[in-house]
Protein backbone atom coordinates (compact mmCIF):
# COMPACT_ATOMS: atom_id res chain seq x y z
CA UNK A 1 24.51 1.83 6.10
CA UNK A 2 23.95 -1.22 3.62
CA UNK A 3 20.11 -1.34 3.46
CA UNK A 4 18.01 -4.34 1.98
CA UNK A 5 15.14 -3.24 -0.23
CA UNK A 6 12.51 -6.19 -1.25
CA UNK A 7 10.15 -6.14 -4.11
CA UNK A 8 12.43 -4.16 -6.25
CA UNK A 9 10.75 -5.38 -9.42
CA UNK A 10 7.97 -2.54 -8.94
CA UNK A 11 8.26 1.12 -9.29
CA UNK A 12 7.83 1.78 -5.49
CA UNK A 13 10.94 -0.04 -4.75
CA UNK A 14 12.85 2.24 -7.48
CA UNK A 15 11.38 5.57 -6.42
CA UNK A 16 12.13 4.98 -2.86
CA UNK A 17 15.68 4.69 -3.41
CA UNK A 18 15.86 7.19 -5.95
CA UNK A 19 14.30 9.81 -3.44
CA UNK A 20 16.85 8.85 -1.01
CA UNK A 21 20.05 9.43 -3.19
CA UNK A 22 18.55 12.54 -4.81
CA UNK A 23 17.84 13.97 -1.26
CA UNK A 24 21.29 15.56 -0.82
CA UNK A 25 21.30 14.61 3.11
CA UNK A 26 24.44 14.24 4.48
CA UNK A 27 23.09 11.81 6.86
CA UNK A 28 22.37 9.55 3.97
CA UNK A 29 25.51 9.81 2.02
CA UNK A 30 27.41 6.44 1.50
CA UNK A 31 24.20 4.32 1.95
CA UNK A 32 24.16 0.85 -0.07
CA UNK A 33 21.30 -0.71 -1.37
CA UNK A 34 20.73 -4.41 -1.77
CA UNK A 35 17.61 -5.24 -4.03
CA UNK A 36 15.88 -8.49 -3.75
CA UNK A 37 12.70 -9.89 -5.75
CA UNK A 38 11.25 -13.24 -6.69
CA UNK A 39 11.02 -12.24 -10.25
CA UNK A 40 14.22 -12.99 -12.03
CA UNK A 41 12.92 -10.37 -14.79
CA UNK A 42 12.66 -7.77 -12.00
CA UNK A 43 14.29 -4.61 -13.33
CA UNK A 44 15.58 -3.65 -10.28
CA UNK A 45 17.71 -6.74 -9.67
CA UNK A 46 19.92 -5.19 -12.42
CA UNK A 47 19.85 -1.44 -12.16
CA UNK A 48 23.15 -0.35 -10.94
CA UNK A 49 22.51 2.97 -10.96
CA UNK A 50 20.16 2.71 -7.91
CA UNK A 51 20.94 -0.78 -6.19
CA UNK A 52 24.64 -1.78 -5.49
CA UNK A 53 23.60 -5.63 -5.54
CA UNK A 54 20.61 -7.58 -6.83
CA UNK A 55 19.54 -11.21 -5.45
CA UNK A 56 16.87 -13.48 -6.38
CA UNK A 57 14.78 -15.00 -3.61
CA UNK A 58 11.74 -17.24 -3.21
CA UNK A 59 8.28 -15.52 -2.67
CA UNK A 60 8.10 -14.52 1.36
CA UNK A 61 5.53 -17.08 1.77
CA UNK A 62 8.09 -20.11 0.47
CA UNK A 63 9.65 -22.38 3.17
CA UNK A 64 13.17 -21.39 1.98
CA UNK A 65 12.43 -17.46 1.76
CA UNK A 66 14.15 -16.81 5.29
CA UNK A 67 17.20 -19.01 4.44
CA UNK A 68 17.98 -17.15 1.81
CA UNK A 69 17.41 -13.71 3.39
CA UNK A 70 20.03 -15.04 5.94
CA UNK A 71 22.37 -15.81 3.31
CA UNK A 72 22.09 -12.25 1.88
CA UNK A 73 22.88 -10.74 5.41
CA UNK A 74 25.88 -12.99 5.35
CA UNK A 75 27.13 -12.02 2.17
CA UNK A 76 26.32 -8.23 2.67
CA UNK A 77 26.02 -7.45 6.36
CA UNK A 78 23.09 -5.16 5.82
CA UNK A 79 21.50 -3.75 8.98
CA UNK A 80 18.45 -2.22 7.76
CA UNK A 81 15.54 -3.55 5.76
CA UNK A 82 13.03 -1.41 3.84
CA UNK A 83 10.28 -3.79 2.95
CA UNK A 84 7.67 -2.84 0.57
CA UNK A 85 5.10 -5.40 -0.96
CA UNK A 86 2.14 -5.72 1.44
CA UNK A 87 2.09 -9.37 1.97
CA UNK A 88 5.77 -9.35 2.52
CA UNK A 89 5.33 -6.53 5.30
CA UNK A 90 3.08 -8.72 6.98
CA UNK A 91 5.74 -11.83 6.83
CA UNK A 92 8.36 -9.56 7.98
CA UNK A 93 6.30 -8.33 10.88
CA UNK A 94 5.34 -11.64 12.04
CA UNK A 95 8.67 -13.47 11.49
CA UNK A 96 11.37 -11.04 12.32
CA UNK A 97 12.63 -13.61 15.00
CA UNK A 98 13.90 -15.84 11.80
CA UNK A 99 16.59 -13.41 11.09
CA UNK A 100 19.95 -14.55 12.28
CA UNK A 101 20.66 -11.03 13.61
CA UNK A 102 19.00 -8.06 14.49
CA UNK A 103 17.74 -5.86 11.55
CA UNK A 104 16.34 -2.34 12.04
CA UNK A 105 12.96 -2.25 10.29
CA UNK A 106 10.05 0.31 10.14
CA UNK A 107 7.12 -2.03 10.11
CA UNK A 108 3.74 -1.98 11.79
CA UNK A 109 2.38 -4.54 14.54
CA UNK A 110 1.39 -7.77 12.87
CA UNK A 111 -2.19 -7.04 14.39
CA UNK A 112 -2.56 -3.60 12.53
CA UNK A 113 -0.76 -4.85 9.18
CA UNK A 114 -3.35 -7.74 8.78
CA UNK A 115 -6.34 -5.48 9.36
CA UNK A 116 -5.51 -2.73 7.06
CA UNK A 117 -4.34 -5.43 4.22
CA UNK A 118 -7.82 -6.85 4.20
CA UNK A 119 -9.99 -4.22 2.69
CA UNK A 120 -13.21 -5.68 4.06
CA UNK A 121 -11.95 -6.01 7.51
CA UNK A 122 -10.41 -2.16 7.38
CA UNK A 123 -14.21 -1.31 6.81
CA UNK A 124 -15.58 -3.60 9.53
CA UNK A 125 -13.39 -1.92 11.83
CA UNK A 126 -14.31 1.54 10.91
CA UNK A 127 -18.17 0.79 10.24
CA UNK A 128 -18.89 2.55 13.51
CA UNK A 129 -17.69 5.84 12.10
CA UNK A 130 -18.62 7.98 9.10
CA UNK A 131 -14.97 7.62 7.66
CA UNK A 132 -16.06 5.00 5.13
CA UNK A 133 -18.50 4.57 2.46
CA UNK A 134 -21.34 2.07 2.26
CA UNK A 135 -20.12 -1.54 1.83
CA UNK A 136 -20.64 -5.16 1.87
CA UNK A 137 -18.82 -8.44 1.27
CA UNK A 138 -19.66 -10.28 -1.61
CA UNK A 139 -19.08 -13.96 -1.86
CA UNK A 140 -18.48 -14.99 -5.48
CA UNK A 141 -19.97 -18.04 -5.02
CA UNK A 142 -23.17 -17.07 -3.22
CA UNK A 143 -24.42 -13.42 -3.60
CA UNK A 144 -27.77 -11.55 -4.19
CA UNK A 145 -27.32 -8.49 -6.48
CA UNK A 146 -30.58 -6.96 -4.99
CA UNK A 147 -29.06 -7.00 -1.41
CA UNK A 148 -25.91 -5.60 -2.69
CA UNK A 149 -28.08 -2.50 -4.25
CA UNK A 150 -30.11 -2.25 -1.29
CA UNK A 151 -26.81 -1.60 0.94
CA UNK A 152 -24.58 0.22 -1.50
CA UNK A 153 -27.09 1.75 -4.24
CA UNK A 154 -27.41 1.03 -7.86
CA UNK A 155 -24.33 2.26 -8.93
CA UNK A 156 -21.43 0.92 -6.83
CA UNK A 157 -17.75 0.01 -6.93
CA UNK A 158 -16.54 -3.66 -6.38
CA UNK A 159 -12.97 -4.75 -5.96
CA UNK A 160 -11.13 -7.81 -4.23
CA UNK A 161 -10.50 -7.62 -0.66
CA UNK A 162 -6.76 -8.20 -0.79
CA UNK A 163 -4.52 -7.09 -3.63
CA UNK A 164 -2.88 -3.85 -4.83
CA UNK A 165 -3.33 -1.72 -8.11
CA UNK A 166 -7.08 -1.98 -8.55
CA UNK A 167 -7.28 -5.60 -8.25
CA UNK A 168 -10.39 -6.82 -9.35
CA UNK A 169 -11.87 -3.39 -9.44
CA UNK A 170 -14.89 -2.23 -11.59
CA UNK A 171 -17.78 0.18 -11.39
CA UNK A 172 -21.30 -1.94 -11.45
CA UNK A 173 -24.34 -0.71 -12.93
CA UNK A 174 -26.21 -4.07 -13.41
CA UNK A 175 -26.41 -7.25 -12.28
CA UNK A 176 -25.17 -8.88 -15.84
CA UNK A 177 -22.19 -6.65 -15.37
CA UNK A 178 -21.56 -8.25 -12.04
CA UNK A 179 -21.96 -11.64 -13.08
CA UNK A 180 -19.50 -11.55 -15.82
CA UNK A 181 -17.16 -9.53 -13.84
CA UNK A 182 -16.81 -12.13 -11.11
CA UNK A 183 -16.90 -14.68 -13.63
CA UNK A 184 -13.82 -13.07 -15.35
CA UNK A 185 -11.87 -12.86 -11.79
CA UNK A 186 -12.47 -16.31 -10.79
CA UNK A 187 -9.41 -16.38 -8.72
CA UNK A 188 -10.33 -13.93 -6.26
CA UNK A 189 -12.14 -15.37 -3.13
CA UNK A 190 -13.81 -12.50 -1.98
CA UNK A 191 -14.92 -9.07 -3.20
CA UNK A 192 -16.07 -5.77 -1.60
CA UNK A 193 -18.78 -3.78 -2.74
CA UNK A 194 -19.16 -0.14 -1.97
CA UNK A 195 -21.06 2.53 -2.86
CA UNK A 196 -19.79 4.78 -6.04
CA UNK A 197 -17.99 7.72 -4.65
CA UNK A 198 -17.61 10.39 -7.69
CA UNK A 199 -15.27 12.91 -6.44
CA UNK A 200 -11.34 13.34 -6.58
CA UNK A 201 -8.73 10.34 -6.14
CA UNK A 202 -6.82 11.41 -2.85
CA UNK A 203 -3.91 10.01 -1.10
CA UNK A 204 -2.46 10.94 2.61
CA UNK A 205 0.90 9.46 3.58
CA UNK A 206 1.28 9.49 7.17
CA UNK A 207 4.72 8.39 8.63
CA UNK A 208 4.68 7.05 12.38
CA UNK A 209 7.21 6.32 14.87
CA UNK A 210 6.08 4.88 18.19
CA UNK A 211 2.85 6.02 17.93
CA UNK A 212 3.84 9.74 16.99
CA UNK A 213 2.98 11.22 13.40
CA UNK A 214 6.10 12.81 12.32
CA UNK A 215 5.37 13.58 8.56
CA UNK A 216 2.57 13.86 6.33
CA UNK A 217 1.83 14.57 2.44
CA UNK A 218 -1.21 14.65 0.48
CA UNK A 219 -1.79 14.21 -3.25
CA UNK A 220 -4.43 13.64 -5.72
CA UNK A 221 -4.06 10.91 -8.21
CA UNK A 222 -5.42 12.41 -11.62
CA UNK A 223 -4.69 10.13 -14.38
CA UNK A 224 -3.06 6.41 -14.32
CA UNK A 225 -0.54 4.96 -16.43
CA UNK A 226 -2.07 2.97 -19.39
CA UNK A 227 -5.61 3.40 -17.75
CA UNK A 228 -7.40 2.59 -21.06
CA UNK A 229 -6.18 -1.04 -20.65
CA UNK A 230 -8.02 -1.27 -17.34
CA UNK A 231 -11.80 -1.70 -17.40
CA UNK A 232 -11.87 0.32 -14.29
CA UNK A 233 -9.30 2.78 -15.33
CA UNK A 234 -7.26 2.08 -12.44
CA UNK A 235 -3.85 0.69 -13.03
CA UNK A 236 -2.03 1.25 -9.68
CA UNK A 237 0.58 3.37 -10.95
CA UNK A 238 -0.37 7.56 -11.41
CA UNK A 239 0.77 9.01 -14.85
CA UNK A 240 -0.38 12.78 -13.63
CA UNK A 241 -1.13 14.11 -10.12
CA UNK A 242 -0.70 16.80 -8.00
CA UNK A 243 0.73 17.43 -4.44
CA UNK A 244 -1.91 19.22 -2.10
CA UNK A 245 -1.83 21.47 0.75
CA UNK A 246 -5.01 19.88 2.46
CA UNK A 247 -4.63 20.14 6.41
CA UNK A 248 -8.39 18.93 6.53
CA UNK A 249 -7.54 15.69 4.67
CA UNK A 250 -4.48 15.12 7.25
CA UNK A 251 -6.75 15.31 10.19
CA UNK A 252 -9.24 12.90 8.74
CA UNK A 253 -6.31 10.53 8.00
CA UNK A 254 -4.85 11.01 11.72
CA UNK A 255 -8.42 10.31 13.18
CA UNK A 256 -8.81 7.17 11.11
CA UNK A 257 -5.50 5.87 12.08
CA UNK A 258 -6.45 6.82 15.67
CA UNK A 259 -9.75 5.04 15.62
CA UNK A 260 -8.57 1.83 14.04
CA UNK A 261 -5.67 1.46 16.14
CA UNK A 262 -7.23 2.21 19.35
CA UNK A 263 -9.95 -0.36 18.62
CA UNK A 264 -6.92 -3.01 17.59
CA UNK A 265 -4.98 -1.92 20.60
CA UNK A 266 -1.56 -0.96 19.16
CA UNK A 267 0.29 2.03 18.38
CA UNK A 268 0.52 3.29 15.04
CA UNK A 269 4.37 2.78 13.96
CA UNK A 270 5.49 2.58 10.30
CA UNK A 271 4.31 4.29 6.92
CA UNK A 272 0.64 4.34 5.83
CA UNK A 273 -0.82 5.33 2.76
CA UNK A 274 -4.54 6.04 3.10
CA UNK A 275 -6.54 6.46 0.11
CA UNK A 276 -9.78 8.49 -0.17
CA UNK A 277 -12.54 9.06 -2.57
CA UNK A 278 -14.58 12.01 -2.46
CA UNK A 279 -18.58 11.53 -2.11
CA UNK A 280 -21.06 13.78 -3.72
CA UNK A 281 -20.65 16.53 -1.20
CA UNK A 282 -16.48 16.56 -1.66
CA UNK A 283 -15.96 14.71 1.77
CA UNK A 284 -13.38 12.36 1.55
CA UNK A 285 -14.24 8.57 2.15
CA UNK A 286 -11.58 6.08 2.95
CA UNK A 287 -11.14 3.33 0.45
CA UNK A 288 -7.99 1.50 1.65
CA UNK A 289 -5.06 2.02 3.81
CA UNK A 290 -1.45 0.64 2.27
CA UNK A 291 1.09 -0.38 4.81
CA UNK A 292 4.08 0.82 2.80
CA UNK A 293 5.21 3.56 0.64
CA UNK A 294 3.48 4.01 -2.69
CA UNK A 295 4.83 4.55 -6.38
CA UNK A 296 5.04 8.39 -6.50
CA UNK A 297 7.65 8.68 -3.50
CA UNK A 298 10.32 10.17 -5.82
CA UNK A 299 7.72 12.99 -7.32
CA UNK A 300 6.66 13.83 -3.85
CA UNK A 301 10.20 13.90 -2.85
CA UNK A 302 10.91 16.40 -5.46
CA UNK A 303 8.17 18.65 -4.30
CA UNK A 304 9.83 18.82 -0.66
CA UNK A 305 8.05 15.93 0.90
CA UNK A 306 10.93 13.19 1.18
CA UNK A 307 9.27 10.60 3.24
CA UNK A 308 11.79 7.75 2.36
CA UNK A 309 14.96 10.11 3.47
CA UNK A 310 12.70 10.60 6.61
CA UNK A 311 12.27 7.20 7.09
CA UNK A 312 15.76 5.96 6.87
CA UNK A 313 16.76 8.93 9.24
């Protein structure tokens, strides 16, 4: 089997392939992996210990993207694709008909992907429940600090509504800090402010096929790589974490997926990484849902939860 892997410049893609190659599963022996990325300096394009070939492609929103992907289909004859950057997940979910032949993917419905990628919309979809913290949208061109405080409290968390690796995130404690942070992050079109959650930083990965949850694993992010270089301390990649035996979190995560998919009217299908922070009472509150695998795939696989291998099987 020949598998295309997108976004190989980030740790997630390399972690995914490493987990599969180290799985020892006979069903996955002989798999070839073809890496693609839009950045010519992406490490994965040249890492032949993981990828059998690498191709430079345009950004997924570029008009020539699908033409290049189809050329790679003809050159490498891949029949399966693992799509990892979130915006690329949405592009593939919406445009698979642009492929010149059928390619096996494991992607959510476009309506679900678009709802989850936008963190404000995700919170709105779940606002009828107690699954998410108090929140409010912040328009950088027109916001009222006092209204934000009235909604989420004097000590709150802000971040961009779209983006990964803690994009635009910071703990806010005064109007001056908020004003300066918004000015620094002038390219962010919309922010979401949420009540500050002081507890553990948790993740629950759920693997769904046609509406049925097949695998789950929980973990805690304790420290982030190069955390001191980010004002928020959040850089997106975990330097130290631990797997957790946390059935209650799996139950909350399943309830969350069931609630939002029922509201949108689709069945869950794909890999979902639900991020939680505990509130002052220790109750996990949802902060975001990633519609993709995440960077510590291979670490979880080493602990016995090999979701990349499960995905391909």
